[in-house]
Amino acid sequence: MIKVTGLTYIYQQGMPFEKKAVDNVSFEIPTGDFLAIIGHTGSGKSTLIQHFNALLKPTQGKIEIDGIDVTDPKTNLMEIRKNVGLVFQYPEHQLFEETVYKDIAFGPKNMELSDSEIEKRVKSSALAVGLSEELLQKSPFELSGGQKRRAAIAGVLSMSPKVMILDEPTAGLDPKGRDEILGELSTLHKQNPDMTILFVSHSMEDVAKLAEHVLVMDHGRIAMHGTTSEVFAKSGELKKIGLDVPQITELTHRLIKDGIDIRPDIYTVKFASEIYKNLIKEAENV
Amino acid sequence: MFKDITIGQYVDGNSVIHRMDARVKILLSILYIILLFVIDSIALYAVFGVFTAFLVIISRVPFKYIIKGLKPMLYILIFTAVINLFVTGGETVLWQSSLWKGLKITKEGLTIAVQMVLRLVFLVIGTSLLTLTTTPIMLTDGIEKLLKPLDAVKVPSHEIAMMMTIAIRFIPTLSEETEKIIKAQKARGADFESGNIIKRTKAMVPILVPLFISAFKRADDLAIAMDSRCYNSGKKRTRMKQMKMTWIDAAASGVMIAFSVFVIIIQRF
């Protein structure tokens, strides 16, 4: 379980450009959760997630992951980064090795694992992100955009973290590359029920497809935190802070406004089509 | 990591020094530096210090920016002082090591050490005053104009100025990029702080490779963007901001030249 208490982070404290990026935030994430973090640009999402693996030290407050305080300067950094994998925005920009294999092996190598263990991990994480074995011996710079992105994600996955955090994993990809990554994340979640996955996203459709819970940030504070259906049912509040709901939810809420009696917590097309079919059937029977 | 670099940092203001023409400012700064190497008596350095303080005050640049510019120089200053202090030979011995006779401080050594340190300090203050009160664009425009006469001997003054502008423009971008890559590699367990020098140098590879790739890519993109807007350095280009000399420049030149003459006269006699 991840427990965040009173987390505050101030950029350039004491300088004229001081900015409170995260403002006294407290919440809990159960183990095995699939949580989406949403919020407009500059709401503090990226600052918040960099605290989970101690890349940033909070100005105030603390984060405990399975009882270990990751904000305590005495906690072993390597231990934290082994347990909490963080995939930055556009992670393909950090690829540097001669082959994809070596690049994925960078994390496990830093963990000083045995060669056979490293090989096992590289192969399994490449498989998990859908990179075929013959790609492993290629230079990462020969891959396509989507493949590079997946190789970079595999580079973090190979450390077998307990918590996996991804900052906008689908940003800048074409629809195909995006669906592939989303599909892989969903499979990853199903196959590893103990792995907690957090992802930052600007696409409400992606959030609707994947997340079990949603955390909404606004001006460094938490505006909402609940199940995906709970959060998307409040489309008015989301719009007030400059966010959106999935298109299907938008449609449903407009129908409700027009006096049609449907439940407001519809956020996937699959679920919506069932409800709508029943609605049409009922209307025909009358 | 790059917060201490004050090169190209401009502090907005509307002081007399800010309003001076960049060309005049550059020329007067060069005069200031030459003067700094002409004088060699402690008394004249004191006069120079007063003059520099006067410049800082009328520029209205906060004092802490000046100090910030000096901070990265600290080790060079200490090194210079120590070397000059012990290496310079002289007649009047002030202190001599009882263990090794070669290690001694002479009056001449002390004088030279103090002078060298003051020279470096004034050099940094003088040049940072130039960059702190002139926008990088004005600065490169000024350099371009000053190099213009050299076009006759095939010096590409416009291209040099353009290169400088681009380089200055990309300092913050690249430092941001570096910080991002460092964080990403740290997240994968990279360790940049421990181990011997060879291990640390090797640890730089995961930073430098992505940084170079993105820098080349940026350069490529920029070149294409410039090309597609028909950028051509050969044609006579006009400027949005025309440089104009005013009475401020005349007055500043007058003050600086009078000061130089005064200093050189005292130095001579």
Coordinates of C-alpha atoms in Angstrom, one line a residue:
Chain A
M1 CA 0.0 0.0 0.0
I2 CA 1.2 3.5 -0.8
K3 CA 0.4 6.1 1.9
V4 CA 1.0 9.8 1.1
T5 CA 0.7 12.2 4.1
G6 CA 0.7 16.0 3.9
L7 CA 3.0 16.1 0.9
T8 CA 4.1 19.6 -0.1
Y9 CA 6.7 20.5 -2.7
I10 CA 7.8 24.1 -3.3
Y11 CA 10.0 25.0 -6.3
Q12 CA 12.7 27.6 -5.7
Q13 CA 11.7 28.1 -2.1
G14 CA 12.7 31.6 -0.9
M15 CA 13.3 32.9 -4.4
P16 CA 11.2 35.4 -6.2
F17 CA 9.8 32.7 -8.5
E18 CA 8.7 30.4 -5.7
K19 CA 5.9 28.0 -6.7
K20 CA 4.0 25.6 -4.7
A21 CA 3.7 22.6 -7.1
V22 CA 2.1 20.1 -4.7
D23 CA 0.1 21.5 -1.8
N24 CA -0.5 19.4 1.3
V25 CA -1.7 16.3 -0.4
S26 CA -2.8 13.1 1.4
F27 CA -4.2 9.9 0.0
E28 CA -3.8 6.1 -0.1
I29 CA -3.3 3.7 -3.0
P30 CA -4.1 0.0 -2.2
T31 CA -1.6 -2.6 -3.5
G32 CA -2.5 -3.8 -7.0
D33 CA -4.5 -0.7 -7.9
F34 CA -4.5 0.7 -11.4
L35 CA -4.7 4.4 -10.8
A36 CA -4.9 7.2 -13.3
I37 CA -3.7 10.7 -12.4
I38 CA -5.3 13.4 -14.4
G39 CA -5.2 17.2 -14.2
H40 CA -4.4 20.1 -16.6
T41 CA -0.8 21.1 -17.4
G42 CA 1.0 22.5 -14.4
S43 CA -1.4 20.9 -11.8
G44 CA 1.5 19.1 -10.1
K45 CA 1.1 15.6 -11.5
S46 CA 4.6 15.2 -12.7
T47 CA 6.0 16.8 -9.6
L48 CA 3.9 14.4 -7.5
I49 CA 5.1 11.2 -9.2
Q50 CA 8.7 12.1 -8.9
H51 CA 8.4 11.8 -5.2
F52 CA 7.5 8.1 -5.3
N53 CA 11.0 7.0 -6.2
A54 CA 12.8 9.8 -4.3
L55 CA 13.9 11.8 -7.3
L56 CA 12.5 14.8 -5.5
K57 CA 12.5 15.3 -1.8
P58 CA 9.3 16.8 -0.4
T59 CA 9.4 20.2 1.3
Q60 CA 7.0 18.7 3.8
G61 CA 5.2 15.5 4.4
K62 CA 6.1 11.9 3.6
I63 CA 5.3 8.9 1.4
E64 CA 5.3 5.3 2.8
I65 CA 5.3 2.4 0.4
D66 CA 4.6 -0.9 2.2
G67 CA 5.7 0.7 5.4
I68 CA 9.0 2.0 4.1
D69 CA 9.4 5.8 4.2
V70 CA 10.8 6.7 0.8
T71 CA 11.1 10.3 1.7
D72 CA 13.5 9.5 4.6
P73 CA 17.1 10.5 3.5
K74 CA 18.3 7.4 5.4
T75 CA 16.4 4.9 3.2
N76 CA 18.6 3.2 0.6
L77 CA 18.0 4.9 -2.8
M78 CA 18.8 1.8 -4.8
E79 CA 16.2 -0.1 -2.8
I80 CA 13.6 2.5 -3.5
R81 CA 14.3 2.6 -7.2
K82 CA 14.2 -1.2 -7.4
N83 CA 10.7 -1.1 -6.0
V84 CA 9.3 1.9 -7.7
G85 CA 9.8 2.1 -11.5
L86 CA 9.2 5.4 -13.1
V87 CA 8.8 5.8 -16.9
F88 CA 9.1 9.5 -17.8
Q89 CA 7.3 11.3 -20.6
Y90 CA 8.8 10.4 -24.0
P91 CA 11.0 7.8 -22.4
E92 CA 12.5 6.9 -25.8
H93 CA 14.7 10.0 -25.4
Q94 CA 16.8 8.2 -22.7
L95 CA 17.8 5.2 -24.8
F96 CA 21.6 5.1 -25.2
E97 CA 23.0 1.6 -25.6
E98 CA 24.2 -0.2 -28.7
T99 CA 21.5 -2.8 -28.7
V100 CA 18.0 -2.9 -27.3
Y101 CA 19.0 -5.8 -25.2
K102 CA 21.8 -3.8 -23.4
D103 CA 19.5 -0.9 -22.9
I104 CA 16.8 -3.0 -21.3
A105 CA 19.5 -4.6 -19.2
F106 CA 20.8 -1.2 -17.9
G107 CA 18.4 -1.2 -14.8
P108 CA 19.0 -4.9 -13.8
K109 CA 22.8 -4.3 -14.3
N110 CA 22.7 -1.4 -11.9
M111 CA 20.9 -3.7 -9.4
E112 CA 24.0 -6.0 -9.7
L113 CA 22.0 -9.1 -10.7
S114 CA 23.6 -12.2 -12.2
D115 CA 24.0 -12.4 -16.0
S116 CA 21.5 -15.3 -16.2
E117 CA 18.9 -13.4 -14.1
I118 CA 19.5 -10.3 -16.3
E119 CA 18.9 -12.3 -19.4
K120 CA 15.7 -13.8 -18.0
R121 CA 14.4 -10.4 -17.1
V122 CA 15.3 -8.7 -20.4
K123 CA 13.5 -11.4 -22.3
S124 CA 10.4 -11.5 -20.2
S125 CA 10.0 -7.7 -20.1
A126 CA 10.6 -7.4 -23.9
L127 CA 7.9 -10.1 -24.3
A128 CA 5.6 -8.2 -21.9
V129 CA 5.8 -5.1 -24.1
G130 CA 5.5 -7.0 -27.3
L131 CA 9.1 -6.6 -28.6
S132 CA 10.1 -9.7 -30.7
E133 CA 13.4 -11.4 -29.9
E134 CA 15.1 -10.5 -33.1
L135 CA 14.7 -6.8 -32.2
L136 CA 16.8 -7.2 -29.1
Q137 CA 20.1 -7.3 -31.1
K138 CA 19.2 -4.2 -33.1
S139 CA 20.3 -0.7 -32.2
P140 CA 17.5 1.1 -30.3
F141 CA 17.8 4.0 -32.8
E142 CA 16.7 1.7 -35.7
L143 CA 13.3 1.0 -34.1
S144 CA 10.1 2.8 -34.9
G145 CA 8.6 5.4 -32.6
G146 CA 6.2 3.0 -30.9
Q147 CA 8.9 0.3 -30.6
K148 CA 11.4 2.7 -29.0
R149 CA 8.7 3.7 -26.5
R150 CA 8.1 0.1 -25.7
A151 CA 11.8 -0.7 -25.4
A152 CA 12.1 2.2 -22.9
I153 CA 9.2 0.9 -20.9
A154 CA 10.7 -2.6 -20.9
G155 CA 13.9 -0.9 -19.5
V156 CA 12.0 0.0 -16.3
L157 CA 9.9 -3.2 -16.3
S158 CA 13.0 -5.3 -16.2
M159 CA 13.7 -4.0 -12.7
S160 CA 10.6 -5.9 -11.6
P161 CA 9.2 -3.0 -9.6
K162 CA 6.4 -3.4 -7.1
V163 CA 5.0 0.0 -8.2
M164 CA 5.1 1.0 -11.8
I165 CA 4.6 4.7 -12.7
L166 CA 4.2 6.0 -16.2
D167 CA 4.0 9.7 -17.2
E168 CA 1.8 10.0 -20.3
P169 CA 2.8 6.7 -21.8
T170 CA 0.9 7.2 -25.0
A171 CA 1.8 10.9 -25.7
G172 CA 2.8 11.5 -29.3
L173 CA 2.1 8.0 -30.6
D174 CA -0.1 7.1 -33.5
P175 CA -3.5 5.3 -32.8
K176 CA -1.9 1.9 -33.4
G177 CA 1.1 2.5 -31.2
R178 CA -1.2 3.9 -28.6
D179 CA -3.6 0.9 -28.6
E180 CA -0.6 -1.5 -28.4
I181 CA 0.8 0.2 -25.3
L182 CA -2.6 0.4 -23.6
G183 CA -3.2 -3.2 -24.3
E184 CA 0.2 -4.2 -22.9
L185 CA -0.5 -2.2 -19.7
S186 CA -3.8 -3.8 -19.3
T187 CA -2.3 -7.3 -19.7
L188 CA 0.5 -6.4 -17.3
H189 CA -2.0 -5.4 -14.7
K190 CA -4.0 -8.7 -15.2
Q191 CA -0.9 -10.9 -15.0
N192 CA 0.6 -9.1 -12.0
P193 CA -2.2 -8.6 -9.5
D194 CA 0.4 -7.4 -6.9
M195 CA 1.9 -4.7 -9.0
T196 CA 0.5 -1.2 -8.4
I197 CA 0.3 0.8 -11.6
L198 CA 0.0 4.6 -11.7
F199 CA -0.2 6.5 -14.9
V200 CA -0.6 10.1 -15.8
S201 CA -2.8 10.8 -18.8
H202 CA -4.5 13.6 -20.7
S203 CA -6.7 11.3 -22.6
M204 CA -10.0 10.6 -20.8
E205 CA -10.6 7.7 -23.2
D206 CA -7.4 6.0 -22.1
V207 CA -8.3 6.5 -18.5
A208 CA -11.8 5.1 -19.0
K209 CA -10.3 2.1 -20.8
L210 CA -7.7 1.2 -18.2
A211 CA -8.0 2.8 -14.8
E212 CA -9.8 1.3 -11.7
H213 CA -9.4 4.5 -9.7
V214 CA -8.8 8.1 -10.8
L215 CA -7.0 10.9 -8.9
V216 CA -7.8 14.4 -10.1
M217 CA -5.3 17.2 -9.4
D218 CA -5.9 20.9 -9.6
H219 CA -3.4 23.6 -8.7
G220 CA -1.3 21.2 -6.6
R221 CA -4.2 19.9 -4.6
I222 CA -6.4 16.8 -5.0
A223 CA -9.8 17.7 -6.5
M224 CA -11.2 14.2 -6.6
H225 CA -10.2 10.7 -5.8
G226 CA -12.4 7.7 -6.4
T227 CA -13.4 4.9 -8.7
T228 CA -13.4 5.7 -12.4
S229 CA -17.2 5.7 -12.6
E230 CA -17.5 8.0 -9.5
V231 CA -15.1 10.5 -11.0
F232 CA -16.6 10.6 -14.5
A233 CA -20.1 10.9 -13.1
K234 CA -19.1 14.4 -12.0
S235 CA -18.6 15.8 -15.4
G236 CA -19.6 19.3 -14.3
E237 CA -16.9 19.5 -11.7
L238 CA -14.3 18.1 -14.1
K239 CA -15.1 20.7 -16.7
K240 CA -14.9 23.5 -14.1
I241 CA -11.2 22.7 -13.6
G242 CA -10.5 22.5 -17.3
L243 CA -10.8 18.7 -17.7
D244 CA -13.1 16.6 -19.8
V245 CA -14.9 13.3 -19.6
P246 CA -14.9 10.5 -22.2
Q247 CA -17.1 11.3 -25.2
I248 CA -19.5 8.5 -24.4
T249 CA -20.0 10.0 -20.9
E250 CA -20.5 13.4 -22.4
L251 CA -23.2 12.0 -24.7
T252 CA -24.9 10.2 -21.8
H253 CA -24.9 13.3 -19.6
R254 CA -26.5 15.3 -22.4
L255 CA -29.2 12.7 -22.8
I256 CA -29.9 12.9 -19.0
K257 CA -30.2 16.7 -19.4
D258 CA -32.8 16.1 -22.1
G259 CA -34.8 14.1 -19.6
I260 CA -33.9 10.6 -20.5
D261 CA -33.5 8.3 -17.5
I262 CA -30.1 6.6 -17.7
R263 CA -27.4 6.0 -15.1
P264 CA -24.7 8.8 -15.2
D265 CA -21.7 6.5 -14.5
I266 CA -21.2 5.3 -18.1
Y267 CA -17.7 5.7 -19.3
T268 CA -16.9 2.9 -21.7
V269 CA -18.5 2.4 -25.1
K270 CA -18.9 -1.3 -24.4
F271 CA -21.0 -0.7 -21.3
A272 CA -22.9 2.2 -23.0
S273 CA -24.0 0.1 -25.9
E274 CA -25.6 -2.5 -23.6
I275 CA -27.5 0.2 -21.7
Y276 CA -28.5 2.0 -24.9
K277 CA -29.7 -1.2 -26.5
N278 CA -31.9 -1.9 -23.5
L279 CA -33.2 1.6 -23.6
I280 CA -34.2 1.3 -27.3
K281 CA -35.9 -2.1 -26.6
E282 CA -37.9 -0.6 -23.8
A283 CA -38.9 2.3 -26.0
E284 CA -40.1 0.0 -28.7
N285 CA -42.1 -2.1 -26.3
V286 CA -44.1 0.9 -25.0
Chain B
M1 CA 23.2 22.0 -11.3
F2 CA 23.3 24.9 -13.9
K3 CA 21.7 27.5 -11.6
D4 CA 25.0 29.2 -10.9
I5 CA 25.8 29.9 -14.5
T6 CA 25.2 33.6 -15.1
I7 CA 26.5 33.8 -18.7
G8 CA 23.8 35.2 -20.9
Q9 CA 21.7 36.0 -17.9
Y10 CA 20.0 39.3 -18.3
V11 CA 18.5 41.4 -15.5
D12 CA 15.8 43.6 -16.8
G13 CA 16.1 47.3 -16.0
N14 CA 16.0 50.8 -17.4
S15 CA 19.1 52.3 -15.9
V16 CA 21.5 54.5 -17.8
I17 CA 23.7 51.4 -18.4
H18 CA 20.8 49.4 -19.7
R19 CA 19.9 52.1 -22.2
M20 CA 23.4 52.4 -23.6
D21 CA 24.1 51.2 -27.1
A22 CA 25.4 47.6 -27.1
R23 CA 28.3 48.5 -29.4
V24 CA 29.5 51.3 -27.2
K25 CA 29.1 49.1 -24.1
I26 CA 31.2 46.3 -25.7
L27 CA 34.0 48.8 -26.7
L28 CA 34.0 50.4 -23.3
S29 CA 34.1 47.0 -21.6
I30 CA 37.2 46.2 -23.7
L31 CA 38.7 49.5 -22.6
Y32 CA 37.9 48.6 -19.0
I33 CA 39.7 45.3 -19.3
I34 CA 42.8 46.8 -21.0
L35 CA 43.0 49.3 -18.2
L36 CA 42.8 46.5 -15.7
F37 CA 46.0 45.1 -17.1
V38 CA 47.8 48.4 -17.3
I39 CA 47.6 49.4 -13.7
D40 CA 49.8 47.7 -11.1
S41 CA 49.6 49.6 -7.8
I42 CA 47.4 48.7 -4.9
A43 CA 46.3 52.3 -4.7
L44 CA 45.1 52.3 -8.3
Y45 CA 43.2 49.1 -7.7
A46 CA 41.4 50.9 -4.9
V47 CA 40.4 53.7 -7.3
F48 CA 39.4 51.0 -9.8
G49 CA 37.2 49.4 -7.1
V50 CA 35.4 52.6 -6.3
F51 CA 34.8 53.2 -10.1
T52 CA 33.5 49.6 -10.5
A53 CA 31.2 50.0 -7.4
F54 CA 29.9 53.3 -9.0
L55 CA 29.1 51.4 -12.2
V56 CA 27.3 48.6 -10.3
I57 CA 25.3 51.2 -8.4
I58 CA 24.1 53.2 -11.4
S59 CA 23.3 50.0 -13.3
R60 CA 20.8 49.1 -10.4
V61 CA 21.6 45.4 -10.8
P62 CA 21.0 43.7 -7.5
F63 CA 24.3 43.1 -5.7
K64 CA 23.5 39.4 -5.2
Y65 CA 23.7 38.8 -9.0
I66 CA 27.2 40.2 -9.0
I67 CA 28.2 37.9 -6.1
K68 CA 26.5 34.9 -7.8
G69 CA 28.7 35.5 -10.8
L70 CA 31.8 35.4 -8.6
K71 CA 30.9 32.2 -6.8
P72 CA 32.0 29.7 -9.5
M73 CA 35.3 31.6 -9.6
L74 CA 36.1 31.0 -6.0
Y75 CA 38.5 28.0 -6.6
I76 CA 40.3 29.7 -9.4
L77 CA 40.8 32.7 -7.2
I78 CA 42.2 30.7 -4.3
F79 CA 44.4 28.7 -6.7
T80 CA 45.7 31.9 -8.3
A81 CA 46.4 33.5 -5.0
V82 CA 48.2 30.5 -3.5
I83 CA 50.4 29.9 -6.6
N84 CA 51.4 33.6 -6.9
L85 CA 52.0 33.8 -3.2
F86 CA 54.5 31.0 -3.0
V87 CA 56.1 30.9 -6.4
T88 CA 57.0 34.6 -6.8
G89 CA 60.5 35.2 -5.7
G90 CA 61.6 38.4 -4.0
E91 CA 63.9 40.2 -1.6
T92 CA 61.8 40.8 1.4
V93 CA 61.0 37.5 3.1
L94 CA 57.9 37.8 5.3
W95 CA 57.6 34.1 6.3
Q96 CA 59.7 31.0 5.7
S97 CA 58.8 27.4 6.4
S98 CA 61.0 25.8 9.0
L99 CA 60.7 22.4 7.3
W100 CA 61.6 23.4 3.8
K101 CA 63.5 26.6 3.0
G102 CA 62.0 26.8 -0.5
L103 CA 58.6 27.5 0.9
K104 CA 58.4 31.2 1.7
I105 CA 56.2 34.2 1.3
T106 CA 57.9 37.4 0.0
K107 CA 56.5 40.9 0.0
E108 CA 56.6 40.8 -3.8
G109 CA 54.7 37.6 -3.9
L110 CA 52.1 38.9 -1.6
T111 CA 51.6 42.0 -3.8
I112 CA 51.3 40.0 -7.0
A113 CA 48.9 37.6 -5.4
V114 CA 46.6 40.4 -4.2
Q115 CA 46.8 42.1 -7.6
M116 CA 46.0 39.0 -9.5
V117 CA 43.0 38.2 -7.4
L118 CA 41.7 41.8 -7.7
R119 CA 42.3 41.7 -11.4
L120 CA 40.3 38.5 -11.8
V121 CA 37.5 39.8 -9.6
F122 CA 37.2 43.1 -11.5
L123 CA 37.4 41.2 -14.8
V124 CA 34.4 39.1 -13.8
I125 CA 32.4 42.0 -12.4
G126 CA 33.1 44.1 -15.4
T127 CA 32.1 41.5 -18.0
S128 CA 29.1 40.3 -16.0
L129 CA 27.9 43.9 -15.8
L130 CA 28.0 43.9 -19.6
T131 CA 26.0 40.7 -19.9
L132 CA 23.6 41.5 -17.0
T133 CA 22.5 44.8 -18.6
T134 CA 22.4 43.8 -22.2
T135 CA 20.0 41.2 -23.7
P136 CA 21.8 38.4 -25.5
I137 CA 20.3 39.5 -28.8
M138 CA 21.5 43.1 -28.4
L139 CA 24.9 41.7 -27.5
T140 CA 25.2 39.6 -30.6
D141 CA 23.8 42.4 -32.7
G142 CA 26.5 44.7 -31.3
I143 CA 29.2 42.1 -32.0
E144 CA 28.0 41.7 -35.5
K145 CA 28.0 45.4 -36.1
L146 CA 31.5 45.7 -34.7
L147 CA 32.8 42.9 -36.8
K148 CA 31.1 44.3 -40.0
P149 CA 34.3 46.1 -41.2
L150 CA 36.0 42.7 -41.2
D151 CA 33.6 41.5 -43.9
A152 CA 36.1 43.0 -46.3
V153 CA 38.6 40.4 -45.3
K154 CA 36.0 37.6 -45.6
V155 CA 35.1 37.3 -41.9
P156 CA 31.5 36.0 -41.8
S157 CA 30.3 38.5 -39.1
H158 CA 26.6 37.7 -39.6
E159 CA 27.1 34.0 -39.3
I160 CA 29.3 34.4 -36.2
A161 CA 26.6 36.5 -34.6
M162 CA 23.9 34.0 -35.6
M163 CA 25.8 31.1 -34.2
M164 CA 26.3 33.0 -30.9
T165 CA 22.6 33.8 -30.7
I166 CA 21.6 30.2 -31.2
A167 CA 24.2 28.9 -28.7
I168 CA 22.9 31.3 -26.0
R169 CA 19.3 30.5 -26.8
F170 CA 19.9 26.8 -26.3
I171 CA 21.8 26.9 -23.0
P172 CA 18.6 26.7 -20.9
T173 CA 17.0 24.2 -23.2
L174 CA 19.9 21.8 -23.1
S175 CA 20.4 22.2 -19.3
E176 CA 16.7 21.3 -18.8
E177 CA 17.1 18.3 -21.1
T178 CA 20.2 17.2 -19.2
E179 CA 18.4 17.4 -15.9
K180 CA 15.5 15.3 -17.4
I181 CA 17.9 12.6 -18.7
I182 CA 19.8 12.4 -15.4
K183 CA 16.5 11.9 -13.6
A184 CA 15.4 9.2 -16.1
Q185 CA 18.6 7.3 -15.7
K186 CA 18.6 7.7 -11.9
A187 CA 15.1 6.1 -12.0
R188 CA 16.8 3.1 -13.6
G189 CA 19.2 2.8 -10.8
A190 CA 22.1 4.8 -12.4
D191 CA 24.6 6.1 -9.8
F192 CA 26.6 9.2 -10.6
E193 CA 27.9 10.1 -7.2
S194 CA 30.0 7.2 -6.0
G195 CA 33.0 5.3 -7.3
N196 CA 36.4 6.4 -8.6
I197 CA 37.0 8.8 -11.5
I198 CA 36.9 6.1 -14.2
K199 CA 33.6 4.7 -12.9
R200 CA 32.1 8.2 -12.7
T201 CA 33.2 9.0 -16.2
K202 CA 31.7 5.8 -17.5
A203 CA 28.5 6.7 -15.7
M204 CA 28.3 9.8 -17.9
V205 CA 27.7 7.8 -21.0
P206 CA 24.0 7.2 -20.4
I207 CA 23.6 11.0 -20.1
L208 CA 25.8 12.1 -23.0
V209 CA 24.5 9.7 -25.7
P210 CA 20.9 10.8 -25.4
L211 CA 21.9 14.4 -25.0
F212 CA 24.0 14.5 -28.1
I213 CA 21.3 12.7 -30.1
S214 CA 18.7 15.2 -29.1
A215 CA 21.0 18.2 -29.6
F216 CA 21.7 17.0 -33.2
K217 CA 18.1 16.5 -33.8
R218 CA 17.3 19.9 -32.5
A219 CA 19.9 21.4 -34.7
D220 CA 18.5 19.6 -37.7
D221 CA 15.0 20.7 -36.9
L222 CA 16.1 24.3 -36.5
A223 CA 18.0 24.3 -39.7
I224 CA 14.9 23.0 -41.6
A225 CA 12.7 25.6 -39.9
M226 CA 15.1 28.4 -40.9
D227 CA 15.4 27.0 -44.4
S228 CA 11.7 26.8 -44.8
R229 CA 11.3 30.4 -43.9
C230 CA 13.9 31.3 -46.5
Y231 CA 16.6 32.3 -44.1
N232 CA 19.5 33.7 -46.1
S233 CA 22.4 35.4 -44.5
G234 CA 23.8 36.7 -47.7
K235 CA 21.0 39.1 -48.4
K236 CA 20.9 42.4 -46.7
R237 CA 18.7 41.9 -43.7
T238 CA 17.0 44.6 -41.8
R239 CA 16.4 44.6 -38.1
M240 CA 13.3 45.1 -36.0
K241 CA 15.3 47.0 -33.4
Q242 CA 17.7 49.6 -34.9
M243 CA 20.7 50.5 -32.8
K244 CA 21.0 54.1 -32.1
M245 CA 23.5 56.0 -30.2
T246 CA 22.3 58.7 -27.9
W247 CA 23.7 61.3 -25.6
I248 CA 24.0 58.6 -22.9
D249 CA 26.6 56.8 -25.1
A250 CA 28.5 60.0 -25.6
A251 CA 28.5 60.8 -21.9
A252 CA 29.4 57.3 -20.9
S253 CA 32.3 57.2 -23.4
G254 CA 33.4 60.6 -22.1
V255 CA 33.4 59.4 -18.5
M256 CA 35.2 56.2 -19.4
I257 CA 37.9 57.9 -21.5
A258 CA 38.5 60.6 -18.9
F259 CA 38.9 57.8 -16.2
S260 CA 41.3 55.9 -18.4
V261 CA 43.4 59.0 -19.1
F262 CA 43.4 59.8 -15.4
V263 CA 44.5 56.2 -14.4
I264 CA 47.2 56.0 -17.1
I265 CA 48.6 59.4 -16.0
I266 CA 48.8 58.3 -12.4
Q267 CA 50.3 55.0 -13.4
R268 CA 53.0 56.7 -15.4
F269 CA 54.2 59.2 -12.7

